[in-house]
Amino acid sequence: MRVSNRKRVMVTGGAGFLGSHLCERLLKEGNDVLCVDNFYSGTKDNIVHLLGNPHFELMRHDVTFPLYIEIDEIYNLACPASPVHYQWDPVQTTKTSVLGAINMLGLAKRTKAKILQASTSEVYGDPEVHPQKEDYWGHVNPIGIRSCYDEGKRCAETLFFDYYRQHDLDIKVVRIFNTYGPRMHPNDGRVVSNFIVQALRGEDITIYGDGSQTRSFCYVDDLIEGFLRMMASDHEVTGPINIGNPKEFTIRQLAETILKMVGGQSSLILKPLPQDDPKQRQPDITVARNTLAWEPQVALEEGLQKTIAYFRECLTR
């Protein structure tokens, strides 16, 4: 018999960039939060400020192995999300997406928990449709250097929808577009952190390609709000739903904006585009607007200001 009315919520990958912000928000919402992480790309520094909270618990665990606990909601964020990290051990990356999904779905089935899958815009690959809508099936290389992540996440979505159809599991699938903010890893190879760290160190800013490729950047607080609204939605709202900022910028525009905000004398250096790097990425968020009444609130320069301040402090420690 349950004594507390608090929801028991588990966040896999909870010590990562997104996971730590989600754990923090869930605690503020009055939940008991279990953070599960194997610390492959996450770090205890991201959640150390939560360790004294009696409603927060940390467990070192790899989701490729089953987990036997009692839970009400599961946010499955476990998987390295930057090319530097997921290409370091591509086999383990695929295992984390696929076996992790199987294990978390099995746990949700046993406990009758709601479960949210943090999927990715990478399921669209190098898209031939622009902007990307949820009904677009994608243009993905299944045997390239990014495939461990792209196809692993696509397979995880397949598993989620098969569990929904076969077992009527309460699933939620969100496709995350480029997200940035405090607690990003300074060496994760993502464009926002790369540019900020290089500018703060006075190094030349490295642009891969000619800088004309586009991305859409969502501040982390907006993304977490989207997660919570999706989890709170009705049973028939399964997704997939794009969560991201539809305002599109070229990589060169981003570099010039960051350089202007940081100051300094850094130059822009062009290098060859990596294999299978998408030329454009922009979410159509019509479904999120209509279904979740969600859209991003934080403008790029406002979010960059907070992110630059975070990295400035990190680099002086």
Coordinates of N, CA and C in Angstrom, one line a residue, residues 81-83 86-87 120-122 124-127 129-132 146 149-150 176-180 184 189-195 206-219 243-255 257-258 272-284 300 304:
A81 N 25.0 11.3 -26.6 CA 24.3 12.0 -27.6 C 25.1 12.8 -28.6
S82 N 26.4 13.0 -28.2 CA 27.3 13.7 -29.1 C 28.2 12.8 -29.9
P83 N 28.5 13.2 -31.2 CA 29.3 12.3 -32.0 C 30.6 11.8 -31.4
Y86 N 29.4 9.0 -28.8 CA 28.8 7.8 -29.3 C 29.6 7.1 -30.4
Q87 N 30.6 7.8 -31.0 CA 31.4 7.1 -32.0 C 32.7 6.5 -31.3
T120 N 15.4 11.4 -31.1 CA 16.3 12.4 -31.6 C 15.9 12.8 -33.1
S121 N 16.3 14.0 -33.4 CA 16.1 14.5 -34.8 C 17.0 13.7 -35.8
E122 N 18.0 13.0 -35.2 CA 18.9 12.2 -36.0 C 18.1 11.0 -36.7
Y124 N 15.9 11.4 -38.6 CA 15.6 12.0 -40.0 C 16.8 11.9 -40.9
G125 N 18.0 11.7 -40.3 CA 19.2 11.6 -41.0 C 19.6 12.9 -41.7
D126 N 20.1 12.9 -42.9 CA 20.3 14.1 -43.7 C 19.1 14.3 -44.5
P127 N 18.2 15.1 -44.0 CA 16.8 15.1 -44.6 C 16.6 15.6 -46.0
V129 N 13.5 16.4 -46.8 CA 12.3 17.1 -46.6 C 12.6 18.2 -45.6
H130 N 12.2 19.5 -45.8 CA 12.5 20.6 -44.9 C 11.4 21.6 -44.8
P131 N 11.0 21.9 -43.6 CA 11.4 21.4 -42.3 C 10.9 20.0 -42.1
Q132 N 11.4 19.3 -41.0 CA 11.0 17.9 -40.8 C 9.7 17.8 -40.0
R146 N 27.8 7.4 -38.2 CA 26.8 7.9 -37.2 C 25.6 6.9 -37.0
Y149 N 24.2 5.6 -33.6 CA 23.3 6.4 -32.9 C 21.9 6.6 -33.6
D150 N 22.0 6.9 -34.9 CA 20.8 7.2 -35.7 C 19.9 5.9 -35.8
I176 N 14.1 15.0 -30.1 CA 14.9 16.2 -29.6 C 15.7 16.7 -30.8
F177 N 15.5 18.0 -31.0 CA 16.4 18.8 -31.9 C 17.5 19.5 -31.1
N178 N 18.5 20.0 -31.8 CA 19.7 20.5 -31.1 C 19.3 21.4 -29.9
T179 N 19.8 20.9 -28.7 CA 19.5 21.6 -27.5 C 20.9 22.0 -26.8
Y180 N 20.8 23.2 -26.1 CA 22.1 23.7 -25.5 C 21.7 24.3 -24.2
M184 N 26.4 21.4 -20.5 CA 26.9 20.7 -21.6 C 28.4 20.4 -21.3
G189 N 32.1 18.0 -28.5 CA 32.1 18.0 -30.0 C 30.8 18.7 -30.6
R190 N 29.9 19.1 -29.7 CA 28.7 19.8 -30.3 C 29.0 21.2 -30.6
V191 N 28.3 21.7 -31.6 CA 28.7 23.0 -32.2 C 28.6 24.2 -31.2
V192 N 27.6 24.2 -30.4 CA 27.4 25.4 -29.4 C 28.6 25.3 -28.4
S193 N 28.8 24.2 -27.8 CA 29.9 24.1 -26.8 C 31.3 24.3 -27.5
N194 N 31.5 23.8 -28.6 CA 32.7 24.0 -29.4 C 33.0 25.4 -29.6
F195 N 32.1 26.1 -30.1 CA 32.3 27.5 -30.5 C 32.5 28.4 -29.2
T206 N 36.4 26.7 -35.2 CA 36.4 25.7 -36.3 C 35.0 25.4 -36.8
I207 N 34.8 25.7 -38.1 CA 33.5 25.4 -38.8 C 33.8 24.3 -39.8
Y208 N 33.0 23.2 -39.7 CA 33.1 22.1 -40.6 C 32.1 22.4 -41.8
G209 N 32.7 22.3 -43.0 CA 32.0 22.7 -44.2 C 32.2 24.2 -44.4
D210 N 31.3 24.8 -45.2 CA 31.4 26.2 -45.5 C 30.5 27.1 -44.5
G211 N 29.9 26.4 -43.6 CA 29.1 27.2 -42.6 C 27.7 27.5 -43.1
S212 N 27.3 27.0 -44.2 CA 26.0 27.3 -44.7 C 24.9 26.3 -44.3
Q213 N 25.4 25.1 -43.7 CA 24.5 24.2 -43.2 C 23.7 24.8 -42.0
T214 N 22.5 24.3 -41.8 CA 21.6 25.0 -40.8 C 21.3 24.1 -39.6
R215 N 21.0 24.7 -38.5 CA 20.6 24.0 -37.3 C 19.5 24.9 -36.6
S216 N 18.8 24.3 -35.7 CA 17.8 25.0 -34.9 C 18.1 24.7 -33.5
F217 N 18.3 25.8 -32.7 CA 18.8 25.6 -31.3 C 17.8 25.9 -30.2
C218 N 17.5 24.9 -29.4 CA 16.5 25.0 -28.3 C 17.2 25.1 -27.0
Y219 N 16.8 26.0 -26.2 CA 17.4 26.1 -24.8 C 16.9 25.0 -23.9
I243 N 10.4 18.1 -30.5 CA 10.6 19.1 -29.5 C 11.9 19.9 -29.9
G244 N 11.8 21.1 -30.3 CA 12.9 21.9 -30.7 C 12.5 23.3 -31.1
N245 N 13.5 24.1 -31.4 CA 13.2 25.5 -31.8 C 13.1 25.6 -33.3
P246 N 12.0 26.0 -33.9 CA 11.9 26.1 -35.3 C 12.7 27.2 -36.0
K247 N 13.3 28.1 -35.2 CA 14.0 29.2 -35.8 C 15.4 28.7 -36.3
E248 N 15.7 28.8 -37.6 CA 16.8 28.2 -38.2 C 18.0 29.2 -38.4
F249 N 19.2 28.7 -38.1 CA 20.4 29.5 -38.2 C 21.4 28.8 -39.0
T250 N 22.2 29.5 -39.8 CA 23.4 28.8 -40.3 C 24.5 28.6 -39.3
I251 N 25.4 27.7 -39.5 CA 26.5 27.5 -38.5 C 27.3 28.7 -38.5
R252 N 27.5 29.3 -39.6 CA 28.3 30.6 -39.6 C 27.7 31.7 -38.8
Q253 N 26.3 31.8 -38.9 CA 25.6 32.8 -38.1 C 25.8 32.5 -36.6
L254 N 25.7 31.3 -36.2 CA 25.9 30.9 -34.8 C 27.3 31.3 -34.4
A255 N 28.3 31.0 -35.2 CA 29.7 31.3 -34.8 C 29.9 32.8 -34.7
T257 N 27.6 35.1 -34.0 CA 26.9 35.5 -32.8 C 27.7 35.3 -31.5
I258 N 28.2 34.1 -31.4 CA 29.0 33.7 -30.2 C 30.2 34.6 -30.1
P272 N 36.9 20.3 -43.6 CA 36.0 19.4 -44.3 C 34.8 19.0 -43.5
L273 N 33.6 18.8 -44.1 CA 32.4 18.4 -43.4 C 32.6 16.9 -43.1
P274 N 32.3 16.4 -41.9 CA 32.3 15.0 -41.5 C 31.3 14.2 -42.3
Q275 N 31.6 12.9 -42.4 CA 30.7 12.0 -43.2 C 29.3 12.0 -42.6
D276 N 28.3 12.1 -43.5 CA 26.9 12.0 -43.1 C 26.4 13.1 -42.3
D277 N 27.1 14.2 -42.2 CA 26.7 15.4 -41.4 C 25.5 16.0 -42.1
P278 N 24.4 16.2 -41.5 CA 23.2 16.7 -42.2 C 23.4 18.2 -42.6
K279 N 22.9 18.5 -43.8 CA 23.0 19.9 -44.3 C 22.0 20.8 -43.7
Q280 N 20.9 20.3 -43.3 CA 19.9 21.2 -42.7 C 19.1 20.4 -41.7
R281 N 18.6 21.1 -40.7 CA 17.9 20.5 -39.6 C 17.0 21.6 -39.0
Q282 N 15.7 21.4 -39.1 CA 14.7 22.4 -38.6 C 13.4 21.6 -38.3
P283 N 12.9 21.7 -37.1 CA 11.7 21.0 -36.7 C 10.4 21.7 -37.1
D284 N 9.5 21.0 -37.6 CA 8.1 21.5 -37.7 C 7.4 21.1 -36.4
L300 N 17.6 32.8 -28.8 CA 19.0 32.3 -28.9 C 20.0 33.1 -28.1
L304 N 22.2 31.7 -25.1 CA 23.6 31.7 -25.2 C 24.3 32.5 -24.1

